[in-house]
mmCIF file with all atom_site columns, C-alpha atoms and ligand atoms in Angstrom:
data_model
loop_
_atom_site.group_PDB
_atom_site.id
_atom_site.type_symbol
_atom_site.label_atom_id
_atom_site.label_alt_id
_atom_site.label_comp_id
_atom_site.label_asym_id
_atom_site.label_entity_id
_atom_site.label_seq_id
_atom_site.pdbx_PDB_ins_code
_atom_site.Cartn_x
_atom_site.Cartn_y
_atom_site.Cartn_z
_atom_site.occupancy
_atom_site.B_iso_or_equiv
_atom_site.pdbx_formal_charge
_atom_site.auth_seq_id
_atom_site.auth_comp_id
_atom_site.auth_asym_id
_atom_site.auth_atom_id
_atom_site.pdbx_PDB_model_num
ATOM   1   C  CA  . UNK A 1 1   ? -198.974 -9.770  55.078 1.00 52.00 ? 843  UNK A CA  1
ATOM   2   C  CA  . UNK A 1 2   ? -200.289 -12.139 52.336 1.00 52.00 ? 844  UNK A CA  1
ATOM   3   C  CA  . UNK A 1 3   ? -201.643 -15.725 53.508 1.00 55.00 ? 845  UNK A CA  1
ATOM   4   C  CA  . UNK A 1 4   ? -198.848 -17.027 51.960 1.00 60.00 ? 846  UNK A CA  1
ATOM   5   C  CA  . UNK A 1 5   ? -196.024 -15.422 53.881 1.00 78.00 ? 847  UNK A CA  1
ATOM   6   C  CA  . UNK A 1 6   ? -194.560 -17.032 57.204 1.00 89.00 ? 848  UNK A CA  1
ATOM   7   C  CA  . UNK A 1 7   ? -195.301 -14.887 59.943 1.00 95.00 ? 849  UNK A CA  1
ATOM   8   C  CA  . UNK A 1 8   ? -191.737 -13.216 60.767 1.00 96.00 ? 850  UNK A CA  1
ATOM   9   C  CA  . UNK A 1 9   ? -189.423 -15.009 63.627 1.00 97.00 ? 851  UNK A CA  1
ATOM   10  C  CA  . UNK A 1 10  ? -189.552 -13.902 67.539 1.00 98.00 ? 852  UNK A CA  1
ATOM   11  C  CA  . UNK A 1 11  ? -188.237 -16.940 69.281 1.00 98.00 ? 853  UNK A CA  1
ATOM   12  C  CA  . UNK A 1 12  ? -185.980 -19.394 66.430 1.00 98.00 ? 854  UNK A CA  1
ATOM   13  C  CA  . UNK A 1 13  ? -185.954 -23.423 66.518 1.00 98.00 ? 855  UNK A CA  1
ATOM   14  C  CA  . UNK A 1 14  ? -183.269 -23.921 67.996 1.00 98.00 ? 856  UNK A CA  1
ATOM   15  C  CA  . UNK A 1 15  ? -183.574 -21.247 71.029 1.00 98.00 ? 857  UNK A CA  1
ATOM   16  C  CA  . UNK A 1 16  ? -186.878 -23.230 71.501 1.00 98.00 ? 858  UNK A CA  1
ATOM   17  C  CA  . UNK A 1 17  ? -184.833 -26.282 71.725 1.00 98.00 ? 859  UNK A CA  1
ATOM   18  C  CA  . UNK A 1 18  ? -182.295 -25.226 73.684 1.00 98.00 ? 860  UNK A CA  1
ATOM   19  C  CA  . UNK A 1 19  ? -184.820 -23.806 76.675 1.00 98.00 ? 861  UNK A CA  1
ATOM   20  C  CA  . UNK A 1 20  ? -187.093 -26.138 76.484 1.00 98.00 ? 862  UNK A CA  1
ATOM   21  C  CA  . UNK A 1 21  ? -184.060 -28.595 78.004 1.00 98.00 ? 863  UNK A CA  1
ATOM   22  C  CA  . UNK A 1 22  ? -183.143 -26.407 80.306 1.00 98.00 ? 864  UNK A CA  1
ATOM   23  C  CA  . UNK A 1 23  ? -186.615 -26.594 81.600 1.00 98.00 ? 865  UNK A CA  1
ATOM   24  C  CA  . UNK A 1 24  ? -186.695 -30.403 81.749 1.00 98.00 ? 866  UNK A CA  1
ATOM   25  C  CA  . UNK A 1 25  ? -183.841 -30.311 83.219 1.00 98.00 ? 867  UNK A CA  1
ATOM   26  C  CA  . UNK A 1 26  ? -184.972 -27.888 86.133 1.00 98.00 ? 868  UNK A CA  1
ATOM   27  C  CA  . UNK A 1 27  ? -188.333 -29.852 86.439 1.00 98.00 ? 869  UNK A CA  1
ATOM   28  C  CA  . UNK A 1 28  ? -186.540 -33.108 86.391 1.00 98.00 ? 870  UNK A CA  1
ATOM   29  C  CA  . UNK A 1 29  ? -184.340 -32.197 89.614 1.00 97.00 ? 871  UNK A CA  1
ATOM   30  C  CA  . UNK A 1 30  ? -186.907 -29.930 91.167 1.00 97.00 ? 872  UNK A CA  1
ATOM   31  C  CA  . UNK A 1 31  ? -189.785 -33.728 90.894 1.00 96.00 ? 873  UNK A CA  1
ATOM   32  C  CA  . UNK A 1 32  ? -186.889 -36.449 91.310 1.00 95.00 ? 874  UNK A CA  1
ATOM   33  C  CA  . UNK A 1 33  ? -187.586 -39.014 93.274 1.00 92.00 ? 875  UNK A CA  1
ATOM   34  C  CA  . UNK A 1 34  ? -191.172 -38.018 92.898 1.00 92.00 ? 876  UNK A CA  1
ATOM   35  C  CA  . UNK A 1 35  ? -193.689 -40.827 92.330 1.00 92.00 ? 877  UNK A CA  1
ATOM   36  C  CA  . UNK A 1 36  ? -196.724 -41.000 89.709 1.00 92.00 ? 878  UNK A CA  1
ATOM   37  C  CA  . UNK A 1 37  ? -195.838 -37.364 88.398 1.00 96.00 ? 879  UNK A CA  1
ATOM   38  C  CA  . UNK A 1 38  ? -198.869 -36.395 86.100 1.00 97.00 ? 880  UNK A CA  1
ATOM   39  C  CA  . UNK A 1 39  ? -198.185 -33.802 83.399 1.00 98.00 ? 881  UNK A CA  1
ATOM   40  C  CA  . UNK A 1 40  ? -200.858 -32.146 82.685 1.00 97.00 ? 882  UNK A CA  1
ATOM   41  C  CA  . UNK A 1 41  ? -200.957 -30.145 79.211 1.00 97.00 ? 883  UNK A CA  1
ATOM   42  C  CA  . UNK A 1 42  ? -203.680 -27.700 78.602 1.00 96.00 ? 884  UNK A CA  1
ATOM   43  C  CA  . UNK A 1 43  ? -205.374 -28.443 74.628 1.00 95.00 ? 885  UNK A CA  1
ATOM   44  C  CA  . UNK A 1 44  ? -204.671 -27.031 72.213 1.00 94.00 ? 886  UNK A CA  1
ATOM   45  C  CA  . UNK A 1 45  ? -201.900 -24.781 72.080 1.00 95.00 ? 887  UNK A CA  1
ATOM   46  C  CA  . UNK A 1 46  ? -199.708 -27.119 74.727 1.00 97.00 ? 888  UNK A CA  1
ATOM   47  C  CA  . UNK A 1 47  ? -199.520 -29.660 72.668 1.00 97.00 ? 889  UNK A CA  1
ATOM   48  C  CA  . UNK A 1 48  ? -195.859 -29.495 70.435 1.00 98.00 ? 890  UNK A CA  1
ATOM   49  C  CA  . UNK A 1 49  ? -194.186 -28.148 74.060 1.00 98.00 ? 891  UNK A CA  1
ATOM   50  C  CA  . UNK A 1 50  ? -195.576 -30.990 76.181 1.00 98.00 ? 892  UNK A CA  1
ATOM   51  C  CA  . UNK A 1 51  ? -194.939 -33.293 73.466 1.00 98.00 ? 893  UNK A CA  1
ATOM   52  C  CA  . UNK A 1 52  ? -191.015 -31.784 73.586 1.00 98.00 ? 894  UNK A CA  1
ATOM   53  C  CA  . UNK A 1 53  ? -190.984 -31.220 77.138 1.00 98.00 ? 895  UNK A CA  1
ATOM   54  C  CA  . UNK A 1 54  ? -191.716 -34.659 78.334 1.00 98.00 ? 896  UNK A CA  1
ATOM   55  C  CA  . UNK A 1 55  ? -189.457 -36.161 76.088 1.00 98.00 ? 897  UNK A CA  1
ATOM   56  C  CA  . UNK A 1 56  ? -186.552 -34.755 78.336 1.00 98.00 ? 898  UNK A CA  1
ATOM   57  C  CA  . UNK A 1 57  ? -187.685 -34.823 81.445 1.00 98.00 ? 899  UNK A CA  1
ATOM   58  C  CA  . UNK A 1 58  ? -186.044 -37.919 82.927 1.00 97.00 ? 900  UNK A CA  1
ATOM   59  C  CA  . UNK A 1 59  ? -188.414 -38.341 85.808 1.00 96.00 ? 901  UNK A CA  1
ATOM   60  C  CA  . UNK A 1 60  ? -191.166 -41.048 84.944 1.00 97.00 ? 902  UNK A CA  1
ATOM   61  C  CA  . UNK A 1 61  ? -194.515 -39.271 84.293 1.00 97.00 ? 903  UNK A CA  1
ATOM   62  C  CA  . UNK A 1 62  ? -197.824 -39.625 83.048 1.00 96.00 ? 904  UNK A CA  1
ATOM   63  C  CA  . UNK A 1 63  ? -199.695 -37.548 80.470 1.00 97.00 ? 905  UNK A CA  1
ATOM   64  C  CA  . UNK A 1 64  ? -203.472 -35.934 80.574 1.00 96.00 ? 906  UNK A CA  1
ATOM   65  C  CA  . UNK A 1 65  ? -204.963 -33.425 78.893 1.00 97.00 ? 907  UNK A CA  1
ATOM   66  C  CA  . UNK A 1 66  ? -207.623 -30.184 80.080 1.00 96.00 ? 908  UNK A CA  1
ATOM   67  C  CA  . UNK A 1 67  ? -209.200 -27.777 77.846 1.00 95.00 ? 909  UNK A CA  1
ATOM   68  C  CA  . UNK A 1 68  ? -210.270 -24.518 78.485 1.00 92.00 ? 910  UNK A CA  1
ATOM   69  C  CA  . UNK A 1 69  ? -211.879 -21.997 76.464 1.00 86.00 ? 911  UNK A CA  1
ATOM   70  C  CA  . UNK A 1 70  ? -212.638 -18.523 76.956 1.00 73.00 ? 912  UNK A CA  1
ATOM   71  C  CA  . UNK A 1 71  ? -216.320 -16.319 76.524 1.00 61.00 ? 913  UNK A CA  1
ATOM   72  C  CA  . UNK A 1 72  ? -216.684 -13.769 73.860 1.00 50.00 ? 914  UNK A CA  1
ATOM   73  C  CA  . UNK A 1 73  ? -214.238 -13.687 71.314 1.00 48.00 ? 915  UNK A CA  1
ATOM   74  C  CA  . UNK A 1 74  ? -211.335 -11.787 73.062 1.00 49.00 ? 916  UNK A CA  1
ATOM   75  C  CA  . UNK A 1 75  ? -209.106 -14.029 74.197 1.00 48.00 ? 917  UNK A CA  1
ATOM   76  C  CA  . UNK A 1 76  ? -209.500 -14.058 78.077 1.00 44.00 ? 918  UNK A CA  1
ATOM   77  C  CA  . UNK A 1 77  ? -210.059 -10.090 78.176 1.00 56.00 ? 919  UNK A CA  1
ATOM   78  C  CA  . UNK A 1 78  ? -213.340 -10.982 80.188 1.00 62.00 ? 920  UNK A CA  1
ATOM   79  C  CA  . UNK A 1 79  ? -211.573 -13.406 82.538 1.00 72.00 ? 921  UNK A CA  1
ATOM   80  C  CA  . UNK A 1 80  ? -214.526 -15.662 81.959 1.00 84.00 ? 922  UNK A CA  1
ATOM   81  C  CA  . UNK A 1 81  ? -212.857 -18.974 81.543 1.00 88.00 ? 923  UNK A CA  1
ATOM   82  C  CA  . UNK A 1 82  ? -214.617 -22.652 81.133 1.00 89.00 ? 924  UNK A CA  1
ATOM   83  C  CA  . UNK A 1 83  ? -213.646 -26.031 81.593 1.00 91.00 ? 925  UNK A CA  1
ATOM   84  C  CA  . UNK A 1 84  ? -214.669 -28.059 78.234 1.00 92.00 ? 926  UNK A CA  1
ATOM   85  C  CA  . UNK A 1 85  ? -212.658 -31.465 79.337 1.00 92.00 ? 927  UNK A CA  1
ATOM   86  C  CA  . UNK A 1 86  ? -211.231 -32.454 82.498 1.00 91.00 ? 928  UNK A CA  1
ATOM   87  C  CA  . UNK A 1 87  ? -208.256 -35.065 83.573 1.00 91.00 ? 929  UNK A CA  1
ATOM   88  C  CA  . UNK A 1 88  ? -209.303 -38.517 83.341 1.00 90.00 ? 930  UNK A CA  1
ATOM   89  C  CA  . UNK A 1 89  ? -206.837 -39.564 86.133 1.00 87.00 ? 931  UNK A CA  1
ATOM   90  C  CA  . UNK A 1 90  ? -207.377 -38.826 89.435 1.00 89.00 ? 932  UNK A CA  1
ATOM   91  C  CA  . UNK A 1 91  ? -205.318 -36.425 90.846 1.00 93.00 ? 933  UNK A CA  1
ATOM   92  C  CA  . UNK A 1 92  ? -205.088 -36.970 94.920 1.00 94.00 ? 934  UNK A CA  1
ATOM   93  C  CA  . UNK A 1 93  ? -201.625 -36.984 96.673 1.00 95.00 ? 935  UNK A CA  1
ATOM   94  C  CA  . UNK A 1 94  ? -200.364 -36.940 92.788 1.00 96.00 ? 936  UNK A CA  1
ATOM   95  C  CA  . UNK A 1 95  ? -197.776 -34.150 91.854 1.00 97.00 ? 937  UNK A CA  1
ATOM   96  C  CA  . UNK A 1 96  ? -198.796 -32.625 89.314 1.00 97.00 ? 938  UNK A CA  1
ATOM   97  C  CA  . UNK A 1 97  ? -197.032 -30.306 86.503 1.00 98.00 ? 939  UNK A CA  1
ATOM   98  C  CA  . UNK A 1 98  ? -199.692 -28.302 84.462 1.00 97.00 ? 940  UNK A CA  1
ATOM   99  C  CA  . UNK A 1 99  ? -197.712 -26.755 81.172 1.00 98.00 ? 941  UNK A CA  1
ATOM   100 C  CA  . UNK A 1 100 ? -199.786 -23.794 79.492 1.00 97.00 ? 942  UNK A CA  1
ATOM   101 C  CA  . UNK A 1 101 ? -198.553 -22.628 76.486 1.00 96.00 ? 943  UNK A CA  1
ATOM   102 C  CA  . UNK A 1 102 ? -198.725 -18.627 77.471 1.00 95.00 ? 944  UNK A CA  1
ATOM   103 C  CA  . UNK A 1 103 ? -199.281 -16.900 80.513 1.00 94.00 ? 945  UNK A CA  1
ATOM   104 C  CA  . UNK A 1 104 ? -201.245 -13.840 78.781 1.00 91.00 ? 946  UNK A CA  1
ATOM   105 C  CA  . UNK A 1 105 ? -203.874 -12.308 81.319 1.00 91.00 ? 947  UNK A CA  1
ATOM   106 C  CA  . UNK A 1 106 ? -203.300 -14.976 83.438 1.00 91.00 ? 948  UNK A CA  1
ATOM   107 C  CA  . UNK A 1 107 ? -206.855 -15.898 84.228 1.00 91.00 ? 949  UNK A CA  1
ATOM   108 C  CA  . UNK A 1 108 ? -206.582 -19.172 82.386 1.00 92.00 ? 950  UNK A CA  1
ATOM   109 C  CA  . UNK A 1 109 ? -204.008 -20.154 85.177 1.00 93.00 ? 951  UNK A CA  1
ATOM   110 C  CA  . UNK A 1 110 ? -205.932 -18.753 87.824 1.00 92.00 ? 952  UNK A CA  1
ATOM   111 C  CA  . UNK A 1 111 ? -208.852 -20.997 86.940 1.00 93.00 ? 953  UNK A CA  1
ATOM   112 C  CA  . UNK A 1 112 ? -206.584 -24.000 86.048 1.00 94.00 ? 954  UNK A CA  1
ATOM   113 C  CA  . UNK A 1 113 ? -204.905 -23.615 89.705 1.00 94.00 ? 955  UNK A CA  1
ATOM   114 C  CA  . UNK A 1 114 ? -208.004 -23.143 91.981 1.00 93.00 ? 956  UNK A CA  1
ATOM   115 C  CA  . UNK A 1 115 ? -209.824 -26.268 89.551 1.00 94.00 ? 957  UNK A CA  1
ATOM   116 C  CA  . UNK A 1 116 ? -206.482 -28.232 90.245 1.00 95.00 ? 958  UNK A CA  1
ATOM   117 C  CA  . UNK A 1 117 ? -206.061 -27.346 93.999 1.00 93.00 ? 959  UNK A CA  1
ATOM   118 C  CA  . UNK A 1 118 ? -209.496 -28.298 94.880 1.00 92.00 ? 960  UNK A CA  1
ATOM   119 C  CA  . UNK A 1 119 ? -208.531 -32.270 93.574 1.00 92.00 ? 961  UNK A CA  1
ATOM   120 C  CA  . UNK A 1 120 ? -206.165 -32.757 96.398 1.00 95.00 ? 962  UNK A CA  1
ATOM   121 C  CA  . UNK A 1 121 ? -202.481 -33.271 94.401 1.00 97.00 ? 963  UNK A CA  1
ATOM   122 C  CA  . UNK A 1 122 ? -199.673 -33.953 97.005 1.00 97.00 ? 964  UNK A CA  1
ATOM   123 C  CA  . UNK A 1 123 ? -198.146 -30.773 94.755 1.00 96.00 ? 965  UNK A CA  1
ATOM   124 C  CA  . UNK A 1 124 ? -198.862 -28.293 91.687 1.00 97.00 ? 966  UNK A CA  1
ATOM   125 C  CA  . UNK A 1 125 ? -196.724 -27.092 89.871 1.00 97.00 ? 967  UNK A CA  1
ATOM   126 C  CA  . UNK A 1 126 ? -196.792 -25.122 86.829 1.00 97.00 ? 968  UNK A CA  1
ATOM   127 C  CA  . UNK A 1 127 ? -195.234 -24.563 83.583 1.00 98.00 ? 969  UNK A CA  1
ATOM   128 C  CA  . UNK A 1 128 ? -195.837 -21.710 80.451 1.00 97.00 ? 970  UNK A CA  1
ATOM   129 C  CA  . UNK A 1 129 ? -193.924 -21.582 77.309 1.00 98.00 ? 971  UNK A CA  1
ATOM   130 C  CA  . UNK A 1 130 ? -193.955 -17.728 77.116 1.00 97.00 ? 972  UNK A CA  1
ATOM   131 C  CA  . UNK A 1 131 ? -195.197 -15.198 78.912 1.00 95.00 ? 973  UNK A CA  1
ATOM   132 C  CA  . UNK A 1 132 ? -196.219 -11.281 78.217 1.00 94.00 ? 974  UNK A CA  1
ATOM   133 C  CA  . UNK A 1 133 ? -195.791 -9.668  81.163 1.00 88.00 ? 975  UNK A CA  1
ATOM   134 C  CA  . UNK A 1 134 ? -197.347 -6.360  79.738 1.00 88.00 ? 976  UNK A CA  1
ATOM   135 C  CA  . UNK A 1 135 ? -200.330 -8.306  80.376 1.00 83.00 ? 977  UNK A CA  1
ATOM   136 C  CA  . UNK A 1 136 ? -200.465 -10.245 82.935 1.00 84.00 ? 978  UNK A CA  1
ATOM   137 C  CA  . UNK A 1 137 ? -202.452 -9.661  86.081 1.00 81.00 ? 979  UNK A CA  1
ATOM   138 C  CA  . UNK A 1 138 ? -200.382 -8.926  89.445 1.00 79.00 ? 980  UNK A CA  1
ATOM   139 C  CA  . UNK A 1 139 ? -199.745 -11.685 91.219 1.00 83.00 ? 981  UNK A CA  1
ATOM   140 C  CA  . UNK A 1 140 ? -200.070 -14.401 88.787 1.00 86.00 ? 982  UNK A CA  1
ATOM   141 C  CA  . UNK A 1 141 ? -196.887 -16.537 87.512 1.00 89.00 ? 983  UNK A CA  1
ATOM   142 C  CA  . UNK A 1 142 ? -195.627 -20.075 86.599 1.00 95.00 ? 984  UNK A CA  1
ATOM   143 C  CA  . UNK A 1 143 ? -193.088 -21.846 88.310 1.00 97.00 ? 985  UNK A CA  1
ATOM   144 C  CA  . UNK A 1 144 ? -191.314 -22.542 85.347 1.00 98.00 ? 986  UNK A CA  1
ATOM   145 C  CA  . UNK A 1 145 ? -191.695 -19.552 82.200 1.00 97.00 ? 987  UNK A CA  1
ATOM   146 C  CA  . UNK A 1 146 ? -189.697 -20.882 79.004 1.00 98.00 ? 988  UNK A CA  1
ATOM   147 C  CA  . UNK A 1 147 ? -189.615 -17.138 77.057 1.00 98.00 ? 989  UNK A CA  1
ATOM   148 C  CA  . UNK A 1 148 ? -190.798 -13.326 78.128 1.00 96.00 ? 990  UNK A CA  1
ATOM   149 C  CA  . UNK A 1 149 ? -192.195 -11.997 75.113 1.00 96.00 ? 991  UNK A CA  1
ATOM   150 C  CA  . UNK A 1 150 ? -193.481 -8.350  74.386 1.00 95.00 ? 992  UNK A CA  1
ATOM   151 C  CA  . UNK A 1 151 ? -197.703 -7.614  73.835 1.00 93.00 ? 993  UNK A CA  1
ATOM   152 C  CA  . UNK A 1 152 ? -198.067 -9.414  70.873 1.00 94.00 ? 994  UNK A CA  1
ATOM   153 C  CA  . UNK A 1 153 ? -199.750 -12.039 69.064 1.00 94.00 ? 995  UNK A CA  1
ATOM   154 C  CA  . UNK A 1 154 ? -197.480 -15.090 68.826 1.00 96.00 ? 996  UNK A CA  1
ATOM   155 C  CA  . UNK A 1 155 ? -198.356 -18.425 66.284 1.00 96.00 ? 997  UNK A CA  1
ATOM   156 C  CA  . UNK A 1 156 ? -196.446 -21.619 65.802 1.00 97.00 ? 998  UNK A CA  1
ATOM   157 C  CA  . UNK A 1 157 ? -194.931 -24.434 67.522 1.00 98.00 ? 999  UNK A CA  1
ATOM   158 C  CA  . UNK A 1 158 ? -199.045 -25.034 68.511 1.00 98.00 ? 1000 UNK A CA  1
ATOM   159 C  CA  . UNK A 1 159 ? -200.378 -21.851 69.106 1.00 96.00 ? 1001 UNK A CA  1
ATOM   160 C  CA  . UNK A 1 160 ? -202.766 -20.158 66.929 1.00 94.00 ? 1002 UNK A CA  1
ATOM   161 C  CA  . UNK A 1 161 ? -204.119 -17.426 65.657 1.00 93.00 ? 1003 UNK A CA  1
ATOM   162 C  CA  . UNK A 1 162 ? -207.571 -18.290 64.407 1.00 91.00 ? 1004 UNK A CA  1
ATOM   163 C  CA  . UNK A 1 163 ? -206.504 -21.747 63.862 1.00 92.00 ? 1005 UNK A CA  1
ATOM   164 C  CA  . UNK A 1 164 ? -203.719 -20.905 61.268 1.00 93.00 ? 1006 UNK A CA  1
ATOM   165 C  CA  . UNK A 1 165 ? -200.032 -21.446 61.919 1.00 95.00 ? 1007 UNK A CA  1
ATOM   166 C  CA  . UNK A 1 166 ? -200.118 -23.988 64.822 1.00 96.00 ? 1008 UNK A CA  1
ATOM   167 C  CA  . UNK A 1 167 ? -197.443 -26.647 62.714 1.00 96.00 ? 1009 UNK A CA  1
ATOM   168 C  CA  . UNK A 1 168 ? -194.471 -24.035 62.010 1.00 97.00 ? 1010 UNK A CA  1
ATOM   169 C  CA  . UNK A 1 169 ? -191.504 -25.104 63.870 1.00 97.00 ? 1011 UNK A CA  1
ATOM   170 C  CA  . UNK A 1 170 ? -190.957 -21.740 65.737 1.00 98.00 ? 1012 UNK A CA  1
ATOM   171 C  CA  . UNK A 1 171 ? -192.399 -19.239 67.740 1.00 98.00 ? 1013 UNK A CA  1
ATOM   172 C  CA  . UNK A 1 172 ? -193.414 -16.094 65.111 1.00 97.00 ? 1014 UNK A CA  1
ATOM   173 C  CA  . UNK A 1 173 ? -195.453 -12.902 65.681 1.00 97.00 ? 1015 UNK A CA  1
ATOM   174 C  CA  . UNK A 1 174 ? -198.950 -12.393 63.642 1.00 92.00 ? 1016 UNK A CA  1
ATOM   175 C  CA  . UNK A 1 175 ? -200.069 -9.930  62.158 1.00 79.00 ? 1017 UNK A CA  1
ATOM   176 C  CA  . UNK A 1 176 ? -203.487 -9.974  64.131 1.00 57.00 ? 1018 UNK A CA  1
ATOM   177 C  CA  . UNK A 1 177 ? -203.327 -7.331  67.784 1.00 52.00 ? 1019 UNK A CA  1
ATOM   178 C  CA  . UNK A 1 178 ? -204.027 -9.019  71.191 1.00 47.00 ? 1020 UNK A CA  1
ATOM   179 C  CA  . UNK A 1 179 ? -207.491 -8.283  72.008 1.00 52.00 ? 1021 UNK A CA  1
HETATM 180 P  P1  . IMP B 2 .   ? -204.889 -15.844 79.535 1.00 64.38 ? 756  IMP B P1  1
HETATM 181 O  O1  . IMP B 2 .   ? -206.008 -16.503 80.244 1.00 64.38 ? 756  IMP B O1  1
HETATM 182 O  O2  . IMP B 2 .   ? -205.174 -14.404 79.199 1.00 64.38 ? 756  IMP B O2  1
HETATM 183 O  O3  . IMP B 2 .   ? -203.545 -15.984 80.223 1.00 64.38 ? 756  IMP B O3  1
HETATM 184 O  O4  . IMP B 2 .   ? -204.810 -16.478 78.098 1.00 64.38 ? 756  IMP B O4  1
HETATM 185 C  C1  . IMP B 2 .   ? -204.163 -17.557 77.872 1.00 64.38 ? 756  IMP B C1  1
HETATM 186 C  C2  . IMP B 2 .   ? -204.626 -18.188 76.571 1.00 64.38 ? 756  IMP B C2  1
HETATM 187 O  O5  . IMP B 2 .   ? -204.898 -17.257 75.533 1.00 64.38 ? 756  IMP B O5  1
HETATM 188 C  C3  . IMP B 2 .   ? -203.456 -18.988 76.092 1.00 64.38 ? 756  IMP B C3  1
HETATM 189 O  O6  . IMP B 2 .   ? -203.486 -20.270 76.654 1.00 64.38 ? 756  IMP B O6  1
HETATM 190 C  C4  . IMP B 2 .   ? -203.642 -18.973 74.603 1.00 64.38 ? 756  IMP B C4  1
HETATM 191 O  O7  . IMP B 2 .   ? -204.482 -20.037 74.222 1.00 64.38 ? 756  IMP B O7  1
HETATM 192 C  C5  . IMP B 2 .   ? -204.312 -17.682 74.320 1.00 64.38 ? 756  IMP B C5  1
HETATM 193 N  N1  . IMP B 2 .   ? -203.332 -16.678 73.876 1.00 64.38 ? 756  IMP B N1  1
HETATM 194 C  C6  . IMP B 2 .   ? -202.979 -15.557 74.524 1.00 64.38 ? 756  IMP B C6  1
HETATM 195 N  N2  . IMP B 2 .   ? -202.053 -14.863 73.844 1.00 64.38 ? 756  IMP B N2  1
HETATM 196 C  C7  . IMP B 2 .   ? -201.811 -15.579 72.726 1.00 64.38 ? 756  IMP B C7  1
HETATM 197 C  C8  . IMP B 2 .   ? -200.920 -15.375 71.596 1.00 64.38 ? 756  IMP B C8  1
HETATM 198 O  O8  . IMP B 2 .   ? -200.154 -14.414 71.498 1.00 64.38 ? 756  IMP B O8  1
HETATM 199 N  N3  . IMP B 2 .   ? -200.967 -16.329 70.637 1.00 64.38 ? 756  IMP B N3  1
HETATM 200 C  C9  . IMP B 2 .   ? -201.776 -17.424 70.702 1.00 64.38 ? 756  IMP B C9  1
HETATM 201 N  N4  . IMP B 2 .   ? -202.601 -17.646 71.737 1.00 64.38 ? 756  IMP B N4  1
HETATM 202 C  C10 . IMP B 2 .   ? -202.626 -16.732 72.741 1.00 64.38 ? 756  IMP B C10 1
HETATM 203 MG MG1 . MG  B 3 .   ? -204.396 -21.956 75.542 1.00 64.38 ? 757  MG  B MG1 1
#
């Protein structure tokens, strides 16, 4: 693949679209009548689904942002995971809705959860645009999983793949292995 050809299409626009409502729609009846939900979107990759997703959930929510980053320079394989910046809300007797953008190992989750857990929320749920369940470690899952995708290395619609390809408008596979 050159650098200027557009990695090939796994999940299009508008199957993107249409799942992402069905997900706001599930969240929105599974939180309603819920007060002060905080949705919490994990930086960077989160950023164009949260940004879509809380535009059509209809249940009145607030928005923070964590970051987490990973030692070494395969993604996750160590299951070494760090917090680089927390909430700014606090979170006690909050629900809260944490939306990852993939479930890949899963340890990023893990860590999110027990970090979350240990803040008190009245609930936690959470949320991942795709998932590779080739991958992931037993036992770990989202509430709410947008796409299953097979072992590879997805870019677009905000994720990455060494910072390139974050702004195309659908989910595409690059060239580049999973570590
Ligand atoms: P985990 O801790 O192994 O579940 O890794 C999750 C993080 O690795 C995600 O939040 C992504 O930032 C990154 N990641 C894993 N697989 C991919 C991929 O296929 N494309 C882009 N980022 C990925
Ligand atoms: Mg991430």
């Amino acid at each position: 693949m050159t650098n200027d050809e557009r990695p090939p299409v796994l999940i299009g626009e508008e199957r993107i679209r249409a799942r992402v409502g069905e997900l706001a729609a599930e969240i929105s009846r599974d939180f309603a009548g819920a007060e002060g939900l905080l949705v919490v979107g994990v930086l960077r990759g989160a950023f164009i689904f949260l940004a879509d997703l809380v535009r059509r959930i209809t249940v009145p929510l607030a928005v923070d942002f964590v970051a987490t980053s990973h030692y070494g320079s395969g993604t996750a394989a160590s299951g070494h995971v760090s917090l680089l910046a927390d909430v700014r809300c606090d979170l006690a007797g909050r629900p809260v809705l944490l939306v990852e953008d993939i479930l890949d190992t899963g340890h990023t989750l893990e860590f999110l959860q027990r970090h979350f857990r240990g803040r008190g929320p009245s609930r936690l749920r959470t949320c991942a645009l795709v998932r590779k369940p080739a991958r992931l470690r037993a036992g770990v899952t989202a509430d709410y999983v947008g796409f299953e995708i097979p072992d590879v290395w997805v870019v677009g619609y905000g994720l990455d793949c060494d910072e390139r390809w974050r702004g195309l408008p659908y989910i595409g596979v690059a060239p580049k292995a999973a570590p």
